[in-house]
PDB file of C-alpha atoms and ligand atoms in Angstrom:
ATOM      1  CA  MET A   2      -1.588 -64.541 -14.464  1.00  0.00           C
ATOM      2  CA  THR A   3      -3.778 -67.659 -14.634  1.00  0.00           C
ATOM      3  CA  SER A   4      -4.439 -69.149 -17.995  1.00  0.00           C
ATOM      4  CA  PHE A   5      -7.731 -71.002 -18.328  1.00  0.00           C
ATOM      5  CA  ARG A   6      -8.301 -74.082 -20.388  1.00  0.00           C
ATOM      6  CA  ILE A   7     -11.962 -74.190 -21.589  1.00  0.00           C
ATOM      7  CA  ASP A   8     -13.938 -77.322 -22.319  1.00  0.00           C
ATOM      8  CA  ILE A   9     -17.375 -77.209 -23.749  1.00  0.00           C
ATOM      9  CA  ASP A  10     -19.604 -80.211 -23.902  1.00  0.00           C
ATOM     10  CA  ARG A  11     -21.486 -79.338 -27.032  1.00  0.00           C
ATOM     11  CA  THR A  12     -23.835 -82.173 -26.455  1.00  0.00           C
ATOM     12  CA  LEU A  13     -25.145 -80.333 -23.446  1.00  0.00           C
ATOM     13  CA  CYS A  14     -25.165 -76.785 -25.053  1.00  0.00           C
ATOM     14  CA  SER A  15     -28.502 -75.403 -26.002  1.00  0.00           C
ATOM     15  CA  GLY A  16     -27.169 -72.273 -27.780  1.00  0.00           C
ATOM     16  CA  PHE A  17     -28.670 -69.592 -25.685  1.00  0.00           C
ATOM     17  CA  GLY A  18     -25.509 -67.676 -25.866  1.00  0.00           C
ATOM     18  CA  SER A  19     -25.153 -66.197 -22.331  1.00  0.00           C
ATOM     19  CA  CYS A  20     -21.624 -67.417 -22.252  1.00  0.00           C
ATOM     20  CA  GLU A  21     -20.853 -65.491 -25.382  1.00  0.00           C
ATOM     21  CA  GLU A  22     -22.373 -62.313 -23.815  1.00  0.00           C
ATOM     22  CA  LEU A  23     -20.251 -62.651 -20.712  1.00  0.00           C
ATOM     23  CA  ALA A  24     -16.967 -63.684 -22.339  1.00  0.00           C
ATOM     24  CA  PRO A  25     -17.090 -62.627 -25.917  1.00  0.00           C
ATOM     25  CA  ALA A  26     -13.380 -62.598 -26.252  1.00  0.00           C
ATOM     26  CA  ALA A  27     -13.114 -66.286 -25.455  1.00  0.00           C
ATOM     27  CA  LEU A  28     -16.462 -67.884 -26.394  1.00  0.00           C
ATOM     28  CA  GLU A  29     -18.826 -67.680 -29.314  1.00  0.00           C
ATOM     29  CA  VAL A  30     -21.954 -69.455 -30.559  1.00  0.00           C
ATOM     30  CA  ASP A  31     -20.803 -70.655 -34.013  1.00  0.00           C
ATOM     31  CA  ALA A  32     -22.709 -71.214 -37.266  1.00  0.00           C
ATOM     32  CA  SER A  33     -24.066 -74.542 -35.936  1.00  0.00           C
ATOM     33  CA  GLY A  34     -25.733 -72.733 -33.115  1.00  0.00           C
ATOM     34  CA  LEU A  35     -23.555 -74.313 -30.325  1.00  0.00           C
ATOM     35  CA  ALA A  36     -20.985 -72.596 -28.247  1.00  0.00           C
ATOM     36  CA  THR A  37     -17.271 -73.003 -29.033  1.00  0.00           C
ATOM     37  CA  ALA A  38     -14.163 -71.649 -27.485  1.00  0.00           C
ATOM     38  CA  ARG A  39     -12.385 -69.077 -29.814  1.00  0.00           C
ATOM     39  CA  MET A  40      -9.123 -70.465 -28.492  1.00  0.00           C
ATOM     40  CA  ALA A  41      -8.033 -73.510 -26.426  1.00  0.00           C
ATOM     41  CA  GLN A  42      -6.736 -71.355 -23.577  1.00  0.00           C
ATOM     42  CA  SER A  43      -7.559 -67.797 -22.465  1.00  0.00           C
ATOM     43  CA  ASP A  44      -6.325 -65.468 -19.918  1.00  0.00           C
ATOM     44  CA  ASP A  45      -9.806 -63.817 -19.600  1.00  0.00           C
ATOM     45  CA  PRO A  46     -11.339 -64.413 -16.080  1.00  0.00           C
ATOM     46  CA  ALA A  47     -14.718 -63.757 -17.506  1.00  0.00           C
ATOM     47  CA  VAL A  48     -14.807 -67.469 -18.688  1.00  0.00           C
ATOM     48  CA  LEU A  49     -15.299 -68.317 -14.983  1.00  0.00           C
ATOM     49  CA  GLU A  50     -18.533 -66.321 -14.808  1.00  0.00           C
ATOM     50  CA  ALA A  51     -19.543 -67.612 -18.163  1.00  0.00           C
ATOM     51  CA  ALA A  52     -19.189 -71.212 -17.007  1.00  0.00           C
ATOM     52  CA  SER A  53     -21.026 -70.516 -13.823  1.00  0.00           C
ATOM     53  CA  SER A  54     -23.881 -68.814 -15.728  1.00  0.00           C
ATOM     54  CA  CYS A  55     -24.381 -71.657 -18.310  1.00  0.00           C
ATOM     55  CA  PRO A  56     -27.879 -73.069 -17.703  1.00  0.00           C
ATOM     56  CA  MET A  57     -26.783 -76.458 -18.997  1.00  0.00           C
ATOM     57  CA  GLY A  58     -23.442 -76.801 -17.067  1.00  0.00           C
ATOM     58  CA  ALA A  59     -21.829 -77.267 -20.424  1.00  0.00           C
ATOM     59  CA  ILE A  60     -18.696 -75.257 -19.811  1.00  0.00           C
ATOM     60  CA  SER A  61     -15.793 -76.475 -17.638  1.00  0.00           C
ATOM     61  CA  VAL A  62     -12.764 -74.418 -16.851  1.00  0.00           C
ATOM     62  CA  PHE A  63      -9.489 -75.579 -15.771  1.00  0.00           C
ATOM     63  CA  ASP A  64      -6.268 -73.990 -14.556  1.00  0.00           C
ATOM     64  CA  ALA A  65      -4.002 -74.649 -17.613  1.00  0.00           C
ATOM     65  CA  ALA A  66      -0.934 -74.979 -15.565  1.00  0.00           C
ATOM     66  CA  THR A  67      -2.180 -77.330 -12.843  1.00  0.00           C
ATOM     67  CA  GLY A  68      -5.243 -78.934 -14.374  1.00  0.00           C
ATOM     68  CA  GLU A  69      -7.370 -77.960 -11.290  1.00  0.00           C
ATOM     69  CA  GLN A  70     -11.057 -77.440 -12.242  1.00  0.00           C
ATOM     70  CA  LEU A  71     -12.049 -74.008 -11.496  1.00  0.00           C
ATOM     71  CA  ALA A  72     -15.613 -73.875 -12.758  1.00  0.00           C
TER      72      ALA A  72
HETATM   73  S1  SF4 B 105     -24.256 -70.622 -21.932  1.00  0.00           S
HETATM   74 FE1  SF4 B 105     -24.083 -72.843 -22.118  1.00  0.00          FE
HETATM   75  S2  SF4 B 105     -25.837 -73.589 -23.175  1.00  0.00           S
HETATM   76 FE2  SF4 B 105     -25.676 -71.331 -23.521  1.00  0.00          FE
HETATM   77  S3  SF4 B 105     -24.542 -71.204 -25.428  1.00  0.00           S
HETATM   78 FE3  SF4 B 105     -23.022 -71.164 -23.777  1.00  0.00          FE
HETATM   79  S4  SF4 B 105     -22.345 -73.235 -23.504  1.00  0.00           S
HETATM   80 FE4  SF4 B 105     -24.324 -73.268 -24.690  1.00  0.00          FE
END
């Protein structure tokens, strides 16, 4: 199973929350109104869709084993 490393550029995030809706197990909009990863790594492939859907391009997803950028 691929494990995903999630990187969120909070300087780009505008807090709309579509990432949280798509991958609620891995991503959330925190009290400051910006997205954050619930954990540094996730096995949830929904993070790929969340990254693709972010209107700000704030979410990057990497293969945790190889470092390859996946989204
Ligand atoms: S979808 Fe992008 S801009 Fe919207 S809350 Fe998530 S990281 Fe921020």
